[in-house]
mmCIF file of C-alpha atoms and ligand atoms in Angstrom:
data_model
loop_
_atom_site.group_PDB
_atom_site.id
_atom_site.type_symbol
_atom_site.label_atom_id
_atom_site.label_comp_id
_atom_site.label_asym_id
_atom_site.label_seq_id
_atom_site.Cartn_x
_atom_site.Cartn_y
_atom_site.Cartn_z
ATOM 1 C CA UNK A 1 74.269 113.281 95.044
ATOM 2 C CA UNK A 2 75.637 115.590 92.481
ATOM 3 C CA UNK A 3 79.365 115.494 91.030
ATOM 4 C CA UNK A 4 80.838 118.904 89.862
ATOM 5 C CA UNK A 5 84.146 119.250 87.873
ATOM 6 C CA UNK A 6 86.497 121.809 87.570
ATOM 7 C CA UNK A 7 89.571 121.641 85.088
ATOM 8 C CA UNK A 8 92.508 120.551 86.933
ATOM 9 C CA UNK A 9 92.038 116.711 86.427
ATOM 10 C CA UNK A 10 88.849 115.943 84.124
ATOM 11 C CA UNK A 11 89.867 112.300 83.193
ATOM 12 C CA UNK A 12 89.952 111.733 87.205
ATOM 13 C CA UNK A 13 86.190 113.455 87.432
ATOM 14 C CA UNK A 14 84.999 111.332 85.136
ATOM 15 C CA UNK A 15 86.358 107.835 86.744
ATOM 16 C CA UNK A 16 84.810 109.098 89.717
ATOM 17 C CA UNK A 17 81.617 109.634 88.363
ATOM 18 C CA UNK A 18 82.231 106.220 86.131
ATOM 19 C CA UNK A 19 82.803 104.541 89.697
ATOM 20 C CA UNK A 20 79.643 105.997 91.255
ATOM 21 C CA UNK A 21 77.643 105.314 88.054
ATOM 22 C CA UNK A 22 76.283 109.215 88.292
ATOM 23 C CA UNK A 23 76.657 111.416 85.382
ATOM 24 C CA UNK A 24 78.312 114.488 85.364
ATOM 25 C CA UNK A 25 76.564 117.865 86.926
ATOM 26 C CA UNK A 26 76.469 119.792 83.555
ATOM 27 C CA UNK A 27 78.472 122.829 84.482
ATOM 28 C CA UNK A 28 80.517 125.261 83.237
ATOM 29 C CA UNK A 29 83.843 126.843 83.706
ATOM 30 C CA UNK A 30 85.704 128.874 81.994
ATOM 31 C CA UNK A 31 87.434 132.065 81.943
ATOM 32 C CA UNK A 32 86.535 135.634 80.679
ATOM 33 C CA UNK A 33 89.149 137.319 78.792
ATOM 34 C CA UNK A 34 91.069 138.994 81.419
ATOM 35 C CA UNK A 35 91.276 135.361 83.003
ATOM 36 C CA UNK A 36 88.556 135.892 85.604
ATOM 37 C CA UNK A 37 87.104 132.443 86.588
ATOM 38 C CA UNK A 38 83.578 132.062 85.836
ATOM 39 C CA UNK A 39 80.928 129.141 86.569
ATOM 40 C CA UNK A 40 77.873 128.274 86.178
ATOM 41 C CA UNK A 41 76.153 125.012 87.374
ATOM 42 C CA UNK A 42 74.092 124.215 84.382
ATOM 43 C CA UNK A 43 71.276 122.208 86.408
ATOM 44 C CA UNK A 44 69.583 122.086 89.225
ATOM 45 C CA UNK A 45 71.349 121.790 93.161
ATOM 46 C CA UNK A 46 68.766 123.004 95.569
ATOM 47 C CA UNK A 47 68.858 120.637 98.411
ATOM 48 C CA UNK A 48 71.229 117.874 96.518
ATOM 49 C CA UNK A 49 74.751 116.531 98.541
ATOM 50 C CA UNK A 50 77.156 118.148 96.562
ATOM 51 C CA UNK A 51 80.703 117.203 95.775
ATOM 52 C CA UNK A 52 82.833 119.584 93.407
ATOM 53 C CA UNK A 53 86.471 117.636 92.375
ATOM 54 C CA UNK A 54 89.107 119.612 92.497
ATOM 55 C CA UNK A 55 93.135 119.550 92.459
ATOM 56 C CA UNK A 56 95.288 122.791 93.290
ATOM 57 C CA UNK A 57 97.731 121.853 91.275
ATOM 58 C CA UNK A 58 99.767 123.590 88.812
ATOM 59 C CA UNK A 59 98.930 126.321 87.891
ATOM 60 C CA UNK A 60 97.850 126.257 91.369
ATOM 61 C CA UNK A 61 96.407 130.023 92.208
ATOM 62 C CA UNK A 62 94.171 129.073 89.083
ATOM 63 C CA UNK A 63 92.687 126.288 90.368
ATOM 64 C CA UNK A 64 92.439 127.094 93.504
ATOM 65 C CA UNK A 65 90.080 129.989 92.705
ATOM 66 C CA UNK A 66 88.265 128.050 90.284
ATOM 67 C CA UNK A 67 87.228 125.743 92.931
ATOM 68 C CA UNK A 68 86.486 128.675 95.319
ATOM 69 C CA UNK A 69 84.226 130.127 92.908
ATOM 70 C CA UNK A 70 82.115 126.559 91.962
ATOM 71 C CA UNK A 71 81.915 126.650 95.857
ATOM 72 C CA UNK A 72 80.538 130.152 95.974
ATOM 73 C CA UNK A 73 78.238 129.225 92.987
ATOM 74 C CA UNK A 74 77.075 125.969 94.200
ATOM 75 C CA UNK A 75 76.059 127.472 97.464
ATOM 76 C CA UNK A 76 74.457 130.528 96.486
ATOM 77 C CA UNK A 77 72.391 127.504 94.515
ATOM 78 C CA UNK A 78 71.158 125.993 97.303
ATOM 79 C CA UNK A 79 72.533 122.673 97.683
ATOM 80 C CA UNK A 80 72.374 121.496 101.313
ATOM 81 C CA UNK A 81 75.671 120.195 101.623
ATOM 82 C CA UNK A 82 78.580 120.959 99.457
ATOM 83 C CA UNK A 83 82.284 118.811 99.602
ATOM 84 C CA UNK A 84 85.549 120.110 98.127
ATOM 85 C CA UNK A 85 87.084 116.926 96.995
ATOM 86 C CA UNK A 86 90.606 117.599 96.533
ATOM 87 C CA UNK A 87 92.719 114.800 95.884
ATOM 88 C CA UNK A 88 96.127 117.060 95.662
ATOM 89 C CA UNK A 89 95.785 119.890 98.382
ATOM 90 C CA UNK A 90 98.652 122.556 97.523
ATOM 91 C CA UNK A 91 99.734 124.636 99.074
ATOM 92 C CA UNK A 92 100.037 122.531 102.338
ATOM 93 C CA UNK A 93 103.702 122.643 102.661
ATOM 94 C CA UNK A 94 103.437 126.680 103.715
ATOM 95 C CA UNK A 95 101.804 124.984 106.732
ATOM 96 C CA UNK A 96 103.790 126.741 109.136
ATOM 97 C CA UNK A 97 105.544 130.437 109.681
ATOM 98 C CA UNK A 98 109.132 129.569 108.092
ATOM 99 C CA UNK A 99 110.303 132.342 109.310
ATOM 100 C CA UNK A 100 109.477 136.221 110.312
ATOM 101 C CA UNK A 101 107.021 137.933 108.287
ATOM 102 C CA UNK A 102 105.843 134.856 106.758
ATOM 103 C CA UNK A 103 102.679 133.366 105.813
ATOM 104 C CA UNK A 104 100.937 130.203 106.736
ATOM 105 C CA UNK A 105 99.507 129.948 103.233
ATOM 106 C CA UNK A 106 97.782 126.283 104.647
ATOM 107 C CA UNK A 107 95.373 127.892 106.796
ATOM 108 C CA UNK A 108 94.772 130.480 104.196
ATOM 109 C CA UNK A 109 93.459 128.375 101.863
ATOM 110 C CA UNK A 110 91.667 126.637 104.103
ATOM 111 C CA UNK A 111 89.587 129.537 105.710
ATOM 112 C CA UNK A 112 89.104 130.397 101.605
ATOM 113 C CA UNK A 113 87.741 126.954 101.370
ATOM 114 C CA UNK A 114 85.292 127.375 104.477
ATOM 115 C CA UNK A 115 83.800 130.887 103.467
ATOM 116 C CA UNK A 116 83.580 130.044 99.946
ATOM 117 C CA UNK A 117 81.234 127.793 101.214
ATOM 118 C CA UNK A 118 82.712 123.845 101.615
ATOM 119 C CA UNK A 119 80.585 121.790 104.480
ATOM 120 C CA UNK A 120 83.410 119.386 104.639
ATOM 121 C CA UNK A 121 86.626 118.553 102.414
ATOM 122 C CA UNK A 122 88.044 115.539 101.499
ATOM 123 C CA UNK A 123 91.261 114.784 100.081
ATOM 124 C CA UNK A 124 94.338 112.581 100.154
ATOM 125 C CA UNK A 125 97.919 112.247 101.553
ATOM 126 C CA UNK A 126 97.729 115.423 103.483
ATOM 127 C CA UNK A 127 101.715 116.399 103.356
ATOM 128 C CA UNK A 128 101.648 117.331 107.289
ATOM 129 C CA UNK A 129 98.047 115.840 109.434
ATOM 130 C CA UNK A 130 98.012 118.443 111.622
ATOM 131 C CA UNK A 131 96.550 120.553 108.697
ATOM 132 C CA UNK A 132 93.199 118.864 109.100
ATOM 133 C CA UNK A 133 93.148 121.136 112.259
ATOM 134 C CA UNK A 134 92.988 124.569 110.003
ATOM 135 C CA UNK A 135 89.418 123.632 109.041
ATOM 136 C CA UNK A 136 86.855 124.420 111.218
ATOM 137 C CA UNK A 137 84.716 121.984 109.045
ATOM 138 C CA UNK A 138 85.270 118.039 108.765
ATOM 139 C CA UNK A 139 88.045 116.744 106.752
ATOM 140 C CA UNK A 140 88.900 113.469 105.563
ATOM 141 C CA UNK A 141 91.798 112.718 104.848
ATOM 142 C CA UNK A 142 92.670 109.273 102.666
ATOM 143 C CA UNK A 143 95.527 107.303 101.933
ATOM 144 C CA UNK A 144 97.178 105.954 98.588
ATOM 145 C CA UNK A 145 99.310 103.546 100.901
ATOM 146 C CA UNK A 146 96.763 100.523 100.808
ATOM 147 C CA UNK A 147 97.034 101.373 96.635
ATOM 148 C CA UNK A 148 100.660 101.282 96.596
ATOM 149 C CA UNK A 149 101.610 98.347 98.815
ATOM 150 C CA UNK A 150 98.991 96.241 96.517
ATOM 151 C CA UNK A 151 101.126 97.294 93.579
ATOM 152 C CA UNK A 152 104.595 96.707 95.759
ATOM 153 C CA UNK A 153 103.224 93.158 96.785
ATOM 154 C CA UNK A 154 102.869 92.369 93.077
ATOM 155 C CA UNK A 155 105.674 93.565 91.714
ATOM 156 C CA UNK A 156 108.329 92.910 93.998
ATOM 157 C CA UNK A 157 109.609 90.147 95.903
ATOM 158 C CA UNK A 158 109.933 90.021 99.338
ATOM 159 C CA UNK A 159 113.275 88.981 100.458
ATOM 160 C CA UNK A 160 115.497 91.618 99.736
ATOM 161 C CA UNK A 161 112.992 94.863 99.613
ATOM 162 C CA UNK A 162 113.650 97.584 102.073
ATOM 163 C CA UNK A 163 111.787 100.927 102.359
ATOM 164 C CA UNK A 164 113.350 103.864 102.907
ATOM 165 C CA UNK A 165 112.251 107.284 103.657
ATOM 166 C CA UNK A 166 113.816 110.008 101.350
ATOM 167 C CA UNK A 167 113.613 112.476 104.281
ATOM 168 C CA UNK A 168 113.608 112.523 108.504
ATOM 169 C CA UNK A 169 109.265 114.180 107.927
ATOM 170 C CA UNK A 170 108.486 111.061 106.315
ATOM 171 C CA UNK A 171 109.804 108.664 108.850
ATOM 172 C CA UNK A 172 106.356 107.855 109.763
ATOM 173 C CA UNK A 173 104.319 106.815 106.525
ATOM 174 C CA UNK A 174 107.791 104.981 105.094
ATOM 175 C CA UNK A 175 107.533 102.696 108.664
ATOM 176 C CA UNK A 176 103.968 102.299 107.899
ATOM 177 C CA UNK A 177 104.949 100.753 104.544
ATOM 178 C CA UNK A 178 107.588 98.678 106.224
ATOM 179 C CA UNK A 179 104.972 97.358 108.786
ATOM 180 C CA UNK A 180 102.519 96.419 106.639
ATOM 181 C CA UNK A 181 105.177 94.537 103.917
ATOM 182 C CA UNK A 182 106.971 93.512 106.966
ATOM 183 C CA UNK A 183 110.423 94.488 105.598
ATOM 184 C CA UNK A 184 113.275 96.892 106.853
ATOM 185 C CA UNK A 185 113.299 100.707 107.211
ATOM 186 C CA UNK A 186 116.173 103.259 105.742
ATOM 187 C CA UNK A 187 116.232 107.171 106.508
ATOM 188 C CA UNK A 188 118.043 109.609 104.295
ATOM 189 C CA UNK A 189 119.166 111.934 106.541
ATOM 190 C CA UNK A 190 118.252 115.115 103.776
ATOM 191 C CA UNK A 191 119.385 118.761 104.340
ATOM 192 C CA UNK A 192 117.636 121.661 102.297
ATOM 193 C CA UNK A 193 120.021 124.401 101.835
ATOM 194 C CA UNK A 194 117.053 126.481 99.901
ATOM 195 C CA UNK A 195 113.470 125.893 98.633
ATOM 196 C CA UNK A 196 113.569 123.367 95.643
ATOM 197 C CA UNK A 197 117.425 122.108 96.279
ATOM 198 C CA UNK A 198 117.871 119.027 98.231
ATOM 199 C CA UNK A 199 121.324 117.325 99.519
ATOM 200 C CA UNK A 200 121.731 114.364 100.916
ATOM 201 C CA UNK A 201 123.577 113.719 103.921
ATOM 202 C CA UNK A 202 123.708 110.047 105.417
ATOM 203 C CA UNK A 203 121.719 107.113 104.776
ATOM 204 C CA UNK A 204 121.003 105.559 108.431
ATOM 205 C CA UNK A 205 120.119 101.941 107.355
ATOM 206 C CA UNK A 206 122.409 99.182 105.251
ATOM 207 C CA UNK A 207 120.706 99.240 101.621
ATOM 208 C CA UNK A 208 123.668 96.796 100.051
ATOM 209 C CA UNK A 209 122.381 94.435 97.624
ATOM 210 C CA UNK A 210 118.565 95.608 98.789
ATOM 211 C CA UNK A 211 115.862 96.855 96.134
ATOM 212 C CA UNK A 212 115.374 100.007 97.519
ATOM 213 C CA UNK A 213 111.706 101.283 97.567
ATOM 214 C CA UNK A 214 111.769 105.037 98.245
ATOM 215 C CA UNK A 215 108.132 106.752 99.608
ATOM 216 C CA UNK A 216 107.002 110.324 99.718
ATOM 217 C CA UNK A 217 103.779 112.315 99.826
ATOM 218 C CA UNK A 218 105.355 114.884 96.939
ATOM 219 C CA UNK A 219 107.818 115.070 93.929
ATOM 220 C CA UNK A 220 108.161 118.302 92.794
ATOM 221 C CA UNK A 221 111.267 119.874 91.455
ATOM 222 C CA UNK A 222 112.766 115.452 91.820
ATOM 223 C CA UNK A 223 115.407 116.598 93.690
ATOM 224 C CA UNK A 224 114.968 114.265 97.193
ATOM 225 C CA UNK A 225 113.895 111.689 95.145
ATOM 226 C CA UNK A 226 116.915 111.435 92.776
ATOM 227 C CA UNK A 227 119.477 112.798 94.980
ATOM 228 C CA UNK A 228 118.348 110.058 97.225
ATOM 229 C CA UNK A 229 118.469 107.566 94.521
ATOM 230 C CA UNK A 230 121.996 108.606 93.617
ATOM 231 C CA UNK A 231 122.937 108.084 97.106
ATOM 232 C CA UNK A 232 121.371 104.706 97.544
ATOM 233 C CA UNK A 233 122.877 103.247 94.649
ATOM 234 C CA UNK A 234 126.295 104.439 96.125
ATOM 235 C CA UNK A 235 125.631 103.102 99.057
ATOM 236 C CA UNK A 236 125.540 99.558 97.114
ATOM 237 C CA UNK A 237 121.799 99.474 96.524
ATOM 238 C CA UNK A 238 120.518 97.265 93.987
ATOM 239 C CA UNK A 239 118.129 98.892 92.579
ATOM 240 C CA UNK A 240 115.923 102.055 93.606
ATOM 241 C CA UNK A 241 111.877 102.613 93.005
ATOM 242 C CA UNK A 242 109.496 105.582 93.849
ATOM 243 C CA UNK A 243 106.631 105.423 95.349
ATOM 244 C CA UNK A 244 104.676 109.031 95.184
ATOM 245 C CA UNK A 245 101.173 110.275 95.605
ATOM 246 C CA UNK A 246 101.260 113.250 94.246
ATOM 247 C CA UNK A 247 103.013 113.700 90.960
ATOM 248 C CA UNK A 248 103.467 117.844 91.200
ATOM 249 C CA UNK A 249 106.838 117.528 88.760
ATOM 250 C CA UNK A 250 107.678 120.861 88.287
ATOM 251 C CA UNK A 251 109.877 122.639 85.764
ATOM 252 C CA UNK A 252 112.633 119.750 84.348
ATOM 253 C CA UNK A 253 111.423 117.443 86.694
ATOM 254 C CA UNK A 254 110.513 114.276 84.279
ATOM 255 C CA UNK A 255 113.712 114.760 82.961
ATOM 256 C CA UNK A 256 115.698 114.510 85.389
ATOM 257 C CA UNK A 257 113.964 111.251 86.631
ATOM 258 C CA UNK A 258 114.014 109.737 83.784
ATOM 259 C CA UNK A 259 118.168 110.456 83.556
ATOM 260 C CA UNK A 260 118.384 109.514 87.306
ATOM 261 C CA UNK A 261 119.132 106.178 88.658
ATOM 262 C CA UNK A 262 115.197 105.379 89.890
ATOM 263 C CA UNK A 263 114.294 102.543 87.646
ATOM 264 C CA UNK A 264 111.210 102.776 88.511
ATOM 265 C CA UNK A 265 108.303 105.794 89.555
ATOM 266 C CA UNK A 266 104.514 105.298 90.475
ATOM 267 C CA UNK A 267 102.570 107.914 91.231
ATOM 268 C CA UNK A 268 98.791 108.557 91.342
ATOM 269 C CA UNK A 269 96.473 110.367 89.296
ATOM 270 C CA UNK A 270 95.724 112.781 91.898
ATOM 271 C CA UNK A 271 97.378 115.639 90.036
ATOM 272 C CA UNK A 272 96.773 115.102 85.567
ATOM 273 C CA UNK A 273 100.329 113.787 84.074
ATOM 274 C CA UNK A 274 101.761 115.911 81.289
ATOM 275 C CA UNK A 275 102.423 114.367 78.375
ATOM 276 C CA UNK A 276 106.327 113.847 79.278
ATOM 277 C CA UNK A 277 104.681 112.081 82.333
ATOM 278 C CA UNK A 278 102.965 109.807 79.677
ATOM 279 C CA UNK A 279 105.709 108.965 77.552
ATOM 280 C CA UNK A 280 108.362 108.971 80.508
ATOM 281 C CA UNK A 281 109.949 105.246 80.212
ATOM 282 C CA UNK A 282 110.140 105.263 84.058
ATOM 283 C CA UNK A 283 107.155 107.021 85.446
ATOM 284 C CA UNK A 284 103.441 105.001 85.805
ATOM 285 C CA UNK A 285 100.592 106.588 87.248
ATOM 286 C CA UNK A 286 97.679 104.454 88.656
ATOM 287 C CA UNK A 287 94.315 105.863 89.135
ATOM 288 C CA UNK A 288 92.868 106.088 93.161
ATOM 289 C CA UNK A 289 89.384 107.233 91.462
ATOM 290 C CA UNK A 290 87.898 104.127 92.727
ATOM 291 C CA UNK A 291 89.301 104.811 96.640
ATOM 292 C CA UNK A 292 87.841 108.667 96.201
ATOM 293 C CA UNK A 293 84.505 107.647 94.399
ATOM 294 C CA UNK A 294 84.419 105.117 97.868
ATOM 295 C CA UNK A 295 84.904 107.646 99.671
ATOM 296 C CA UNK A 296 82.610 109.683 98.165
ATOM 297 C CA UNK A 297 79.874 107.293 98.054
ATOM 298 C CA UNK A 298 80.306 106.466 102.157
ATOM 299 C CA UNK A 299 80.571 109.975 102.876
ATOM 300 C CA UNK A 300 77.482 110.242 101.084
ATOM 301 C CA UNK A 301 75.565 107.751 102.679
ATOM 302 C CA UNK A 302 76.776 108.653 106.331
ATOM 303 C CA UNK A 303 78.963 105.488 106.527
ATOM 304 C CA UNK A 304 82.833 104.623 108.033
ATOM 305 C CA UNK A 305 85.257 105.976 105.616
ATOM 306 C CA UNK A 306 88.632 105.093 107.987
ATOM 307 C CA UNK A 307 86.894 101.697 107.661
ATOM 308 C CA UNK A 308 88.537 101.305 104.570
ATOM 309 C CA UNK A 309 91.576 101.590 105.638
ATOM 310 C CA UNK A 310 91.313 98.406 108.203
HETATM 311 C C1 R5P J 1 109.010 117.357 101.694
HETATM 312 O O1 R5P J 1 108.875 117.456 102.892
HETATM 313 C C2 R5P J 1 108.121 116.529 100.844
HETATM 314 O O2 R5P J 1 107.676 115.377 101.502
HETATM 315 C C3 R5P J 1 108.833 116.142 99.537
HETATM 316 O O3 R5P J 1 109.961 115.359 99.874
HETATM 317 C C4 R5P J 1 109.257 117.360 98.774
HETATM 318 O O4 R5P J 1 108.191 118.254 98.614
HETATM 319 C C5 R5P J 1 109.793 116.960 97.408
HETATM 320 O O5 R5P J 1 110.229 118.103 96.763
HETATM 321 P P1 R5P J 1 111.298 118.044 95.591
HETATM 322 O O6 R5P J 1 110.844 116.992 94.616
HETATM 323 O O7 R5P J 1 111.268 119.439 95.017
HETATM 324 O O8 R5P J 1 112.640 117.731 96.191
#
């Protein structure tokens, strides 16, 4: 088994590789001066299981064709299987025409992915399942939730906890949440005027006196989140958390979390926090290296992966 990094998320590589107790593929990438992606696998990959970690995250069109280039590069090398291991998979919210003479930018990317050369993908908190049907190729998709509710069972008491979803799409994975804690569901009832501005409508649920424990897939541009925040704690809430896997936080988006009633954020590693995501009083990232190098290691060895989800 080999593991190849590109440069979205090198501190996640390397707890992978820590996890699996495999060094690094010695490898190369890097630009030429007119930003062309270049790479070159600095060892040998005939016949070797091959899994190249990779993020699409901001700035996404970069690292998108960085990966698409290790992929051409590690096949033209002759590895007999290669894996795109993408714990954030961008550009899956374009997963669907939006309107006329639109794209489906989704099943783009993942055609790319398939002629560049991936065998099989695997990443995380797909925002919409159904995109595991625009590969042609297997695709596993994990989940952060068994990460999270760990963290919610030890940091939270029971009694008064309620999840709520910040949106009517993520009905599904907030009840999930609720099953599994066994504690009561909320719904913000959210209307998007336009792309990156969110308003909240209704909250269908009573979240008086109740710590509020809000879950999502994404925060980008924070608006859901802390509009929904805003509206819980109006609604007599007493006190409002964030549970996110992927921290995308565009633009202003730690600071207006950080000024916004959520006392409390927790997102995953799947996408490298900035700086301002380090130093944000209340934003915490915690790592799901150890779930992917799992994952890794059972896809490796032709073993259950949903098994560890039972
Ligand atoms: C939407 O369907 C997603 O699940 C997130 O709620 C959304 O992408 C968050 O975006 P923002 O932080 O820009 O409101």
């Amino acid at each position: 088994m080999k593991i190849v990094a590109c440069n979205s998320n090198r501190p996640m590589s390397e707890a992978i590789a820590a996890y699996l107790n495999l060094p690094m593929t010695k490898a190369s990438v890097r630009r030429f001066s007119d930003m062309e992606c270049f790479v070159e696998i600095q060892e040998n990959v005939r016949g070797e299981d091959v899994f190249i970690i990779q993020s699409t995250s901001y700035p996404a069109n970069d690292h998108l064709m960085e990966l698409l280039v290790a992929l051409d590069a590690v096949r033209r090398g002759s590895a007999s299987r290669i894996t795109a291991v993408m714990p954030y998979f961008g550009y899956a919210r374009q997963d669907r025409k939006s309107g006329p003479r639109t794209p489906i930018s989704a099943k783009l990317v993942a055609n790319l992915i398939t002629v560049a050369g991936a065998d099989r993908v695997l990443t995380m908190d797909l925002h919409a399942g159904q995109i595991q049907g625009f590969f042609d190729i297997p695709l596993d998709n994990l989940f952060s939730a068994p990460v999270f509710i760990r963290h919610i069972e030890e940091n939270f008491a029971k009694e008064d906890l309620i999840m709520v979803s910040p949106d009517v799409g993520g009905v599904v994975r907030a009840r999930a949440f609720a099953k599994r804690l066994e504690t009561d569901l909320a719904i913000i009832d959210k209307r998007r005027e336009r792309a990156g501005v969110s308003e909240v409508m209704h909250i269908i649920g009573d979240v008086k006196d109740r710590t509020c424990v809000l879950v999502d897939d994404i925060v980008d541009s924070g608006g859901t989140l802390c509009n929904a925040a805003e509206a819980l704690m109006n609604a007599g809430a007493k006190s409002v958390h964030a549970y996110i896997t992927h921290g995308v936080l565009s633009g202003g988006a730690v600071s207006r979390v950080s000024s916004s009633p959520l006392e409390s954020m927790v997102i995953t590693d799947s996408i490298l926090g900035t700086e301002a995501v380090r130093v944000a009083g209340n934003i915490k990232q915690i790592s799901v290296a150890p779930l992917i190098g799992e994952a890794i290691e059972r896809i490796s060895d032709a073993r259950s992966v949903s098994s560890l989800f039972d």
